[in-house]
Coordinates of C-alpha atoms in Angstrom, one line a residue:
M1 CA 0.0 0.0 0.0
R2 CA 1.9 3.3 -1.6
A3 CA 2.7 5.8 0.5
T4 CA 1.5 2.9 -0.3
F5 CA 2.3 -0.4 -0.4
L6 CA 3.1 -1.9 -0.2
A7 CA 1.4 -0.5 -0.4
A8 CA 0.2 -1.2 -0.2
A9 CA 1.6 1.4 0.2
L10 CA 2.8 3.5 1.0
A11 CA -2.2 7.0 5.2
G12 CA -3.6 10.0 6.8
V13 CA -5.2 10.8 10.1
S14 CA -8.9 10.9 10.1
T15 CA -10.5 12.3 13.1
V16 CA -13.9 12.2 14.6
S17 CA -14.3 14.7 17.4
L18 CA -11.1 16.6 17.7
S19 CA -10.2 20.1 18.5
A20 CA -6.9 21.8 19.4
V21 CA -6.2 23.9 22.4
G22 CA -4.4 27.1 21.6
N23 CA -5.3 27.1 17.9
A24 CA -8.1 29.5 17.2
S25 CA -8.6 28.1 13.7
L26 CA -9.8 24.7 15.1
K27 CA -13.4 24.2 16.2
V28 CA -14.8 21.5 18.4
P29 CA -16.9 19.4 16.0
N30 CA -20.4 18.5 17.0
L31 CA -20.3 14.7 17.5
A32 CA -23.9 14.1 18.4
S33 CA -25.9 12.2 15.8
S34 CA -29.5 12.7 15.1
S35 CA -30.4 9.9 17.5
G36 CA -28.3 11.5 20.3
A37 CA -25.5 8.9 20.1
L38 CA -21.9 10.1 20.3
M39 CA -19.5 9.4 17.4
N40 CA -16.2 7.7 17.5
T41 CA -13.7 10.1 15.9
Y42 CA -10.8 8.8 13.8
V43 CA -8.2 11.6 13.3
I44 CA -6.0 11.3 10.3
T45 CA -2.7 13.2 10.3
E46 CA -0.7 11.3 7.7
T47 CA -2.6 12.5 4.6
G48 CA -5.5 14.6 3.4
R49 CA -8.9 13.8 2.0
H50 CA -9.5 11.0 -0.5
S51 CA -9.2 11.8 -4.2
S52 CA -11.0 8.7 -5.6
L53 CA -13.5 6.1 -4.6
D54 CA -12.4 3.7 -7.3
P55 CA -11.0 0.5 -5.7
L56 CA -8.2 0.6 -8.3
D57 CA -7.0 3.8 -6.6
A58 CA -7.3 2.4 -3.1
D59 CA -3.6 1.7 -2.8
S60 CA -3.0 5.5 -2.3
T61 CA -2.7 6.4 1.4
Q62 CA -5.4 9.1 1.3
N63 CA -7.9 6.7 -0.4
L64 CA -7.3 3.6 1.6
P65 CA -9.1 4.4 5.0
V66 CA -12.3 5.5 3.2
A67 CA -12.3 2.4 1.0
R68 CA -11.9 0.2 4.0
M69 CA -14.9 1.8 5.6
I70 CA -17.4 1.5 2.8
Y71 CA -16.2 -1.5 0.7
A72 CA -16.0 -5.2 1.5
T73 CA -13.1 -7.2 0.2
P74 CA -13.3 -10.9 -0.5
L75 CA -11.2 -11.5 2.6
E76 CA -10.2 -9.4 5.6
M77 CA -7.7 -9.6 8.4
G78 CA -9.4 -9.9 11.8
A79 CA -8.3 -8.6 15.2
N80 CA -7.1 -12.2 16.0
E81 CA -4.6 -12.0 13.2
R82 CA -6.6 -14.5 11.1
L83 CA -8.3 -14.2 7.8
T84 CA -12.1 -14.0 7.9
S85 CA -14.8 -12.7 5.5
S86 CA -18.1 -11.0 5.6
V87 CA -18.5 -11.8 1.9
L88 CA -17.5 -15.5 1.7
E89 CA -19.3 -18.3 3.5
S90 CA -16.1 -20.4 3.1
F91 CA -12.7 -20.0 1.5
S92 CA -9.8 -22.4 0.9
Y93 CA -6.5 -22.8 -1.0
S94 CA -5.2 -26.2 -2.1
I95 CA -1.4 -26.3 -2.3
E96 CA -1.6 -29.6 -4.3
N97 CA -4.1 -28.4 -6.9
R98 CA -3.0 -24.7 -6.7
E99 CA -6.6 -23.7 -6.6
I100 CA -8.5 -21.1 -4.5
V101 CA -12.2 -21.8 -3.9
W102 CA -14.6 -19.2 -2.6
T103 CA -18.3 -19.8 -1.7
V104 CA -20.1 -16.4 -1.7
R105 CA -22.7 -15.8 1.0
K106 CA -26.3 -15.6 -0.2
G107 CA -28.5 -12.6 0.6
L108 CA -25.7 -9.9 0.6
K109 CA -26.8 -6.5 -0.5
F110 CA -25.2 -3.3 -1.7
E111 CA -26.1 0.0 -0.1
D112 CA -28.7 0.6 -2.8
G113 CA -30.5 -2.6 -2.0
K114 CA -29.4 -4.6 -5.0
D115 CA -28.0 -8.1 -4.6
M116 CA -24.2 -8.6 -4.3
T117 CA -23.5 -11.7 -6.5
A118 CA -20.6 -14.0 -7.1
E119 CA -20.1 -12.2 -10.4
D120 CA -19.5 -8.9 -8.5
V121 CA -17.0 -10.6 -6.2
A122 CA -15.1 -12.3 -9.1
F123 CA -15.2 -9.1 -11.1
S124 CA -13.2 -7.4 -8.3
V125 CA -10.4 -9.8 -9.1
A126 CA -10.9 -9.4 -12.8
R127 CA -10.6 -5.6 -12.7
M128 CA -7.2 -5.9 -10.9
A129 CA -6.1 -8.6 -13.3
Y130 CA -6.9 -6.5 -16.3
A131 CA -5.3 -3.3 -14.9
R132 CA -2.3 -4.9 -13.3
P133 CA -1.6 -8.4 -14.6
R134 CA 1.8 -8.5 -13.0
F135 CA 0.5 -8.0 -9.5
P136 CA 1.5 -10.7 -6.9
V137 CA -0.9 -13.7 -7.0
I138 CA -2.8 -12.1 -9.9
K139 CA 0.2 -12.9 -12.3
E140 CA 0.0 -16.5 -11.3
I141 CA -3.6 -16.9 -12.3
E142 CA -3.8 -19.2 -15.3
G143 CA -4.2 -17.4 -18.6
V144 CA -4.2 -13.9 -17.1
A145 CA -1.3 -12.5 -19.3
L146 CA -2.9 -13.2 -22.6
W147 CA -6.4 -12.5 -21.4
A148 CA -5.4 -9.0 -20.2
Q149 CA -4.1 -8.2 -23.7
S150 CA -7.3 -9.3 -25.5
K151 CA -10.0 -6.9 -26.8
G152 CA -13.1 -6.9 -24.6
A153 CA -11.4 -8.9 -21.9
L154 CA -13.6 -7.7 -19.1
A155 CA -16.7 -9.2 -20.7
G156 CA -15.3 -12.6 -19.5
Y157 CA -12.6 -14.0 -17.3
P158 CA -9.1 -15.5 -17.8
S159 CA -9.1 -19.3 -18.1
G160 CA -8.0 -19.6 -14.4
I161 CA -11.2 -17.9 -13.0
S162 CA -14.6 -19.6 -13.2
V163 CA -17.9 -18.7 -11.6
R164 CA -20.7 -21.3 -11.1
G165 CA -23.6 -20.3 -9.0
N166 CA -22.2 -18.8 -5.8
V167 CA -18.8 -20.6 -6.1
I168 CA -15.7 -19.0 -7.5
R169 CA -12.6 -21.0 -8.5
I170 CA -9.2 -19.4 -9.1
K171 CA -6.6 -21.7 -10.6
L172 CA -2.9 -20.7 -10.3
S173 CA -0.2 -21.7 -12.8
E174 CA 2.3 -22.2 -10.0
S175 CA 2.4 -22.6 -6.2
V176 CA 2.3 -19.3 -4.2
D177 CA 3.0 -18.9 -0.5
H178 CA 0.1 -17.2 1.4
P179 CA -2.0 -16.3 -1.7
L180 CA -5.3 -15.7 0.2
F181 CA -4.3 -12.6 2.2
R182 CA -3.6 -10.5 -0.9
F183 CA -7.4 -10.5 -1.4
A184 CA -7.8 -8.6 1.8
L185 CA -6.2 -5.5 0.1
E186 CA -8.5 -2.6 -0.5
L187 CA -7.6 -2.8 -4.2
F188 CA -10.0 -5.8 -4.4
S189 CA -12.9 -3.9 -2.9
V190 CA -16.3 -5.3 -4.2
I191 CA -18.5 -2.9 -6.1
P192 CA -21.3 -3.7 -8.5
K193 CA -20.1 -4.9 -11.9
S194 CA -22.7 -2.6 -13.4
C195 CA -20.8 0.4 -12.1
V196 CA -17.8 -0.3 -14.5
D197 CA -17.5 0.4 -18.2
L198 CA -16.2 -3.0 -19.5
A199 CA -14.3 -1.4 -22.4
S200 CA -12.3 1.2 -20.4
N201 CA -12.4 -0.4 -16.8
K202 CA -13.5 3.1 -15.6
L203 CA -16.3 3.8 -13.1
T204 CA -19.7 4.8 -14.4
C205 CA -21.1 5.4 -11.0
Q206 CA -20.2 8.7 -9.4
R207 CA -20.1 6.9 -6.0
P208 CA -20.5 3.1 -6.1
P209 CA -22.9 1.9 -3.5
A210 CA -21.2 0.6 -0.3
S211 CA -20.6 -3.1 0.1
G212 CA -18.8 -2.9 3.5
Y213 CA -19.7 -2.3 7.1
Y214 CA -20.3 1.5 6.7
K215 CA -21.9 4.0 4.4
I216 CA -21.2 7.7 3.9
V217 CA -24.0 9.8 5.3
D218 CA -22.4 13.2 5.3
E219 CA -19.3 14.6 3.7
S220 CA -17.9 18.1 3.9
E221 CA -14.6 20.0 4.1
E222 CA -14.7 19.3 7.8
G223 CA -14.7 15.5 7.4
I224 CA -16.8 12.5 6.6
R225 CA -19.4 10.8 8.7
F226 CA -20.0 7.1 8.4
E227 CA -22.9 5.0 9.8
R228 CA -23.0 1.3 10.2
R229 CA -25.0 -0.5 7.6
A230 CA -27.7 -2.9 8.6
N231 CA -27.8 -6.6 7.5
V232 CA -24.0 -7.0 7.1
P233 CA -22.9 -10.3 8.5
S234 CA -21.6 -9.8 12.1
L235 CA -18.2 -11.5 12.6
D236 CA -15.9 -11.5 15.5
S237 CA -13.8 -9.0 13.6
A238 CA -16.8 -6.8 12.7
P239 CA -16.9 -3.2 14.1
R240 CA -18.9 -2.3 17.1
A241 CA -19.1 1.4 16.6
D242 CA -22.4 2.5 14.9
I243 CA -21.0 6.0 13.9
I244 CA -17.5 6.9 13.0
R245 CA -16.4 10.3 11.8
F246 CA -13.1 11.1 9.9
R247 CA -11.4 14.4 10.6
Y248 CA -8.2 15.5 8.9
Y249 CA -5.6 17.4 11.0
T250 CA -2.0 18.2 10.3
P251 CA 0.6 16.9 12.8
Q252 CA 1.1 20.6 13.9
Q253 CA -2.6 20.9 14.7
V254 CA -2.5 17.7 16.8
L255 CA 0.6 19.0 18.6
A256 CA -1.3 22.1 19.5
G257 CA -3.4 20.0 21.9
V258 CA -6.5 17.8 21.8
P259 CA -8.9 18.5 24.7
G260 CA -9.7 15.7 27.2
V261 CA -13.3 15.3 26.0
D262 CA -15.5 12.4 26.9
E263 CA -16.0 11.3 23.3
S264 CA -14.1 8.4 21.9
Y265 CA -11.3 9.5 19.6
V266 CA -8.1 7.9 18.2
I267 CA -5.4 9.8 16.4
S268 CA -3.4 8.0 13.8
G269 CA 0.1 9.1 12.9
N270 CA 3.4 8.1 11.4
E271 CA 6.9 8.7 12.8
T272 CA 7.8 10.4 9.6
S273 CA 5.8 13.5 10.4
F274 CA 7.0 14.0 13.9
S275 CA 10.4 14.7 15.5
E276 CA 11.6 12.5 18.4
E277 CA 11.0 15.3 20.8
E278 CA 7.4 15.7 19.5
I279 CA 6.8 12.0 19.8
S280 CA 8.1 12.1 23.4
R281 CA 5.6 14.9 24.1
L282 CA 2.7 12.9 22.7
E283 CA 3.7 9.8 24.7
K284 CA 3.3 11.9 27.9
E285 CA -0.2 13.1 26.9
Y286 CA -1.8 10.0 25.4
Q287 CA -1.9 6.3 25.5
V288 CA 0.3 5.2 22.5
R289 CA -0.2 2.0 20.5
N290 CA 2.6 1.2 18.1
L291 CA 2.7 -1.0 15.1
P292 CA 6.0 -2.7 14.1
K293 CA 8.6 -0.6 12.3
S294 CA 7.6 -2.0 8.9
R295 CA 7.4 1.2 6.9
F296 CA 10.1 3.2 5.1
S297 CA 10.4 6.9 4.2
E298 CA 12.2 7.8 0.9
L299 CA 13.1 10.7 -1.3
S300 CA 12.0 10.0 -4.9
L301 CA 14.0 11.4 -7.8
S302 CA 12.6 11.7 -11.3
P303 CA 15.0 10.7 -14.1
K304 CA 12.9 12.9 -16.4
S305 CA 14.8 15.8 -15.0
S306 CA 18.1 16.6 -16.8
A307 CA 19.7 16.8 -13.3
F308 CA 18.8 13.2 -12.5
Q309 CA 19.1 11.3 -15.7
S310 CA 22.3 9.7 -14.5
A311 CA 22.2 7.1 -11.7
D312 CA 25.5 8.3 -10.6
C313 CA 24.2 11.9 -10.2
R314 CA 21.1 10.7 -8.4
R315 CA 23.3 8.7 -6.0
L316 CA 25.6 11.6 -5.3
F317 CA 22.6 13.8 -4.5
V318 CA 21.0 11.2 -2.2
D319 CA 24.2 10.5 -0.4
K320 CA 24.6 14.2 0.3
F321 CA 20.9 14.3 1.5
R322 CA 21.6 11.5 4.0
E323 CA 24.7 13.4 5.2
S324 CA 22.5 16.4 5.8
L325 CA 20.0 14.3 7.8
V326 CA 22.8 13.3 10.2
E327 CA 23.8 17.0 10.5
S328 CA 20.2 18.0 11.2
G329 CA 19.9 15.8 14.3
M330 CA 19.0 12.3 13.1
A331 CA 21.6 10.0 14.6
S332 CA 23.7 8.3 12.0
H333 CA 22.5 4.8 12.9
E334 CA 18.9 6.0 12.2
V335 CA 19.6 7.2 8.7
E336 CA 19.0 4.2 6.5
A337 CA 19.4 3.2 2.8
S338 CA 18.1 -0.4 2.6
L339 CA 14.5 -0.7 1.4
T340 CA 14.1 -3.8 3.7
S341 CA 14.2 -3.1 7.4
K342 CA 16.4 -4.8 10.1
V343 CA 13.9 -7.6 10.7
L344 CA 13.9 -8.8 7.1
P345 CA 16.7 -10.7 5.2
G346 CA 19.0 -8.5 3.2
Y347 CA 19.2 -5.4 5.5
L348 CA 22.4 -3.5 5.2
S349 CA 23.4 -0.4 7.1
L350 CA 24.1 2.8 5.2
Q351 CA 27.8 2.2 5.7
D352 CA 27.7 -1.4 4.5
L353 CA 25.7 -0.4 1.4
A354 CA 28.3 2.3 0.6
R355 CA 31.1 -0.3 0.9
K356 CA 29.3 -2.9 -1.2
A357 CA 28.3 -0.6 -4.0
A358 CA 30.6 0.3 -6.9
P359 CA 32.5 3.4 -5.9
L360 CA 31.9 6.7 -7.7
S361 CA 35.2 7.9 -9.2
P362 CA 36.5 11.4 -8.6
S363 CA 35.9 12.3 -12.3
V364 CA 32.3 11.1 -12.1
R365 CA 31.7 13.0 -8.8
S366 CA 33.1 16.1 -10.4
A367 CA 31.0 15.8 -13.5
C368 CA 27.8 15.1 -11.5
E369 CA 28.4 18.0 -9.2
A370 CA 28.7 20.3 -12.2
I371 CA 25.4 19.0 -13.5
L372 CA 23.6 19.3 -10.2
R373 CA 24.9 22.9 -9.9
R374 CA 23.9 23.8 -13.4
E375 CA 20.4 22.4 -13.7
R376 CA 17.4 23.8 -11.8
I377 CA 16.1 21.4 -9.1
E378 CA 12.9 21.8 -7.1
F379 CA 11.1 19.7 -4.6
G380 CA 7.4 19.4 -4.0
V381 CA 5.2 18.8 -1.0
R382 CA 1.5 18.5 -0.5
K383 CA -0.3 21.2 1.4
G384 CA -0.7 20.1 5.0
M385 CA 1.7 17.2 4.6
R386 CA 5.1 18.4 5.8
Y387 CA 8.3 16.6 6.9
P388 CA 10.3 19.2 8.9
I389 CA 13.5 17.3 9.5
A390 CA 13.7 15.8 6.0
E391 CA 12.7 19.1 4.3
A392 CA 15.4 21.0 6.3
A393 CA 18.0 18.4 5.2
L394 CA 16.9 18.6 1.6
T395 CA 17.1 22.4 1.7
R396 CA 20.7 22.1 2.9
T397 CA 21.5 19.7 0.2
L398 CA 20.1 22.0 -2.5
K399 CA 22.1 24.9 -1.1
F400 CA 25.3 22.7 -1.2
F401 CA 24.8 22.2 -4.9
G402 CA 24.3 25.9 -5.4
Q403 CA 20.6 25.9 -6.0
K404 CA 19.0 29.3 -5.6
S405 CA 15.4 28.1 -5.1
V406 CA 15.4 25.9 -2.0
E407 CA 11.9 26.4 -0.7
P408 CA 9.4 23.6 -1.6
R409 CA 6.7 24.0 -4.2
V410 CA 3.5 23.4 -2.3
Y411 CA 0.7 21.4 -4.2
E412 CA -2.9 21.3 -3.4
S413 CA -3.3 17.7 -4.4
R414 CA -1.3 14.6 -4.7
D415 CA -2.3 14.2 -8.4
Q416 CA -0.8 17.6 -9.2
L417 CA 2.4 16.8 -7.4
T418 CA 2.7 13.3 -9.1
E419 CA 2.1 14.9 -12.6
D420 CA 5.0 17.4 -12.1
F421 CA 7.2 14.8 -10.6
V422 CA 6.7 12.3 -13.4
S423 CA 7.3 14.9 -16.0
G424 CA 10.4 16.2 -14.3
V425 CA 9.1 19.7 -13.6
C426 CA 9.5 19.1 -9.9
P427 CA 11.8 16.1 -9.7
L428 CA 12.0 15.6 -5.9
K429 CA 9.3 14.6 -3.5
F430 CA 8.9 12.5 -0.3
S431 CA 7.0 9.3 -0.1
G432 CA 6.9 6.0 1.8
S433 CA 5.3 2.6 2.1
G434 CA 5.5 -0.6 4.1
F435 CA 5.6 -4.4 4.3
W436 CA 3.1 -7.0 5.4
P437 CA 4.8 -9.6 7.5
Q438 CA 3.2 -12.5 5.7
D439 CA 5.0 -12.0 2.4
P440 CA 7.5 -9.1 2.4
F441 CA 9.1 -10.0 -0.9
G442 CA 5.7 -10.4 -2.5
D443 CA 5.2 -6.9 -1.2
L444 CA 8.3 -5.8 -3.2
Q445 CA 6.6 -7.2 -6.3
M446 CA 3.4 -5.4 -5.4
L447 CA 5.2 -2.1 -4.8
F448 CA 6.9 -2.3 -8.2
T449 CA 3.9 -3.7 -10.2
P450 CA 3.8 -1.9 -13.6
N451 CA 0.9 0.5 -13.9
L452 CA 0.2 0.5 -10.1
H453 CA 2.0 3.6 -9.0
R454 CA 2.7 6.3 -11.6
D455 CA 5.5 7.8 -9.6
L456 CA 7.3 4.4 -9.4
Q457 CA 7.1 3.5 -13.1
F458 CA 10.7 4.5 -13.6
I459 CA 11.6 1.6 -11.3
A460 CA 8.8 -0.8 -12.0
N461 CA 9.8 -0.9 -15.7
D462 CA 13.4 -1.9 -14.8
E463 CA 13.5 -5.5 -16.0
E464 CA 16.7 -6.3 -14.1
L465 CA 15.0 -5.3 -10.9
Q466 CA 11.9 -7.4 -11.7
K467 CA 14.2 -10.4 -12.2
K468 CA 15.7 -9.9 -8.8
I469 CA 12.3 -9.7 -7.2
E470 CA 11.2 -12.9 -9.0
Q471 CA 14.3 -14.7 -7.6
L472 CA 13.4 -13.5 -4.1
R473 CA 9.9 -14.9 -4.3
K474 CA 11.1 -18.5 -5.0
P475 CA 11.7 -21.1 -2.3
L476 CA 15.3 -20.5 -1.2
P477 CA 17.7 -21.6 1.6
P478 CA 17.9 -18.8 4.2
L479 CA 21.5 -17.8 3.4
K480 CA 20.8 -17.6 -0.4
R481 CA 17.7 -15.5 0.3
R482 CA 19.8 -13.1 2.4
E483 CA 22.4 -12.9 -0.3
L484 CA 19.9 -12.1 -3.0
A485 CA 18.1 -9.6 -0.8
E486 CA 21.4 -7.8 -0.1
D487 CA 22.1 -7.7 -3.8
F488 CA 18.6 -6.2 -4.3
N489 CA 19.3 -3.4 -1.8
V490 CA 22.7 -2.7 -3.3
Y491 CA 21.1 -2.5 -6.8
L492 CA 18.4 -0.1 -5.6
Y493 CA 21.0 2.0 -3.8
E494 CA 23.1 2.3 -6.9
K495 CA 20.1 3.2 -9.0
S496 CA 19.0 5.8 -6.5
L497 CA 15.5 6.4 -8.0
M498 CA 14.3 5.8 -4.4
G499 CA 16.4 7.3 -1.7
V500 CA 15.3 5.4 1.4
Y501 CA 16.4 7.4 4.4
R502 CA 14.4 6.1 7.4
H503 CA 12.4 3.1 8.7
T504 CA 9.3 4.1 10.7
K505 CA 6.2 2.8 12.3
R506 CA 2.6 3.9 12.5
F507 CA 1.2 4.8 15.9
Y508 CA -2.2 5.4 17.4
L509 CA -3.0 7.9 20.2
S510 CA -6.0 7.7 22.5
P511 CA -7.0 9.5 25.8
K512 CA -5.3 8.1 28.9
S513 CA -8.8 7.8 30.4
K514 CA -9.9 5.3 27.8
K515 CA -9.1 1.6 27.8
Q516 CA -6.5 0.6 25.3
K517 CA -7.4 -1.8 22.5
S518 CA -4.8 -4.2 21.1
L519 CA -4.1 -3.8 17.4
P520 CA -3.8 -6.5 14.7
L521 CA -0.1 -6.6 14.1
A522 CA -0.4 -8.6 10.9
L523 CA -1.5 -5.4 9.2
T524 CA 0.5 -2.3 8.2
S525 CA -2.6 -0.2 8.7
P526 CA -5.6 -1.5 10.7
A527 CA -9.1 -0.7 9.6
P528 CA -10.3 2.5 11.2
W529 CA -13.0 0.7 13.3
Q530 CA -10.3 -1.7 14.6
V531 CA -8.8 1.0 16.8
F532 CA -12.0 1.5 18.8
D533 CA -13.3 -0.6 21.7

């Protein structure tokens, strides 16, 4: 999941019932519903409002929480760390037959009252297969590659998918470790097949009717209000809250102070957006629930810019950026360069990566420095999404290379920033993603799936990198896997299209007066309702 990734990566803070002390611009929202019930407020600080309700865009951090609220996926991860489903009566995977079998529950309804059918559920897989045939598990479905290239493909299914009655069968061409959990991703959200143009794979419904636990009942600049849908199967993992409101606050607004109100609220955040001192302050004021340090922060560099067409010049720039991070207060052991974190095979420290990579000769350094001083280089950020430490380090880096314009270009939307990044107009931006513990190297393949993330296409289209990921996904002895994973990290370091600089974790804040709820650690980002008692 992007910013996502990894998807997924690659989230924001949605808030329900939040106001800041000492900030006159913030108002205490009215949390009372028409029935008098109080809302649970989910505060999002990591991103802004959603830009799309199309499940194919649900990999984006700002779209993911809303998609999880209103759409069902074939499978979901429960609070007990096990797969469950409100859509399927049963599900299985046969290792011997390489076959997934789903039995769709009868009587399921969309928000508009129409039946949810097995065709709708199978179509959620077909849409992804058509748009991203090289996605993990999708690429192993029999016949998917040729089917995705055929005219009018979405009128049917690849040979590996069949629907008979309420039973869906998905046949894989080769064995895959843990194939089922991929279908818990928001990218596979179930919407009516009738809401999609089969020729273009684009939505024809302005807002597809909800298939999940909640529906949107009110949406404004202040946030979104969701109400629990009736007649959705009640599972152990199902939400208890009847009303949840999203509110979007910046980290700076949260640091200004949240009053000790009686309403139930949870603030979601990411270490990337806060300094160590600020996190220490928050830990004194709130109960803190941490997820594993499974996310990474990175500086993206666009090779469309004449300054960054050379991998050597990109590497020289990112190396200087990391040096500037150390100078800005991040301890040297916290500045990273490996995409994989310390808990995964292949992790190398910044110093070890520098030693293993091919050295840059003095003449190359001199030539690249001349290019970086000559060409205009700008970096972009999204309004309300700031990274103070990283931005300060990047500003120092730009000054080092003689750049006169060192202030960020502020964009209103992610799409605008992505467009200027991809075209090379604004060739630097910050991003991030994370790994699911079930299949981290499958997550690598997911992150770099062609046509999944526009801002990663420069890397996703690198065939050598794709070969390295394919090798890592095969059954391997531990020492060989570590060797190949180290080689992958060295390759990415030398390419320097992604300048990983820190590994981080998500955290959730709640009032000290409230009982803490444990979080499902198998997820990089729990569903919003899973953070409430």
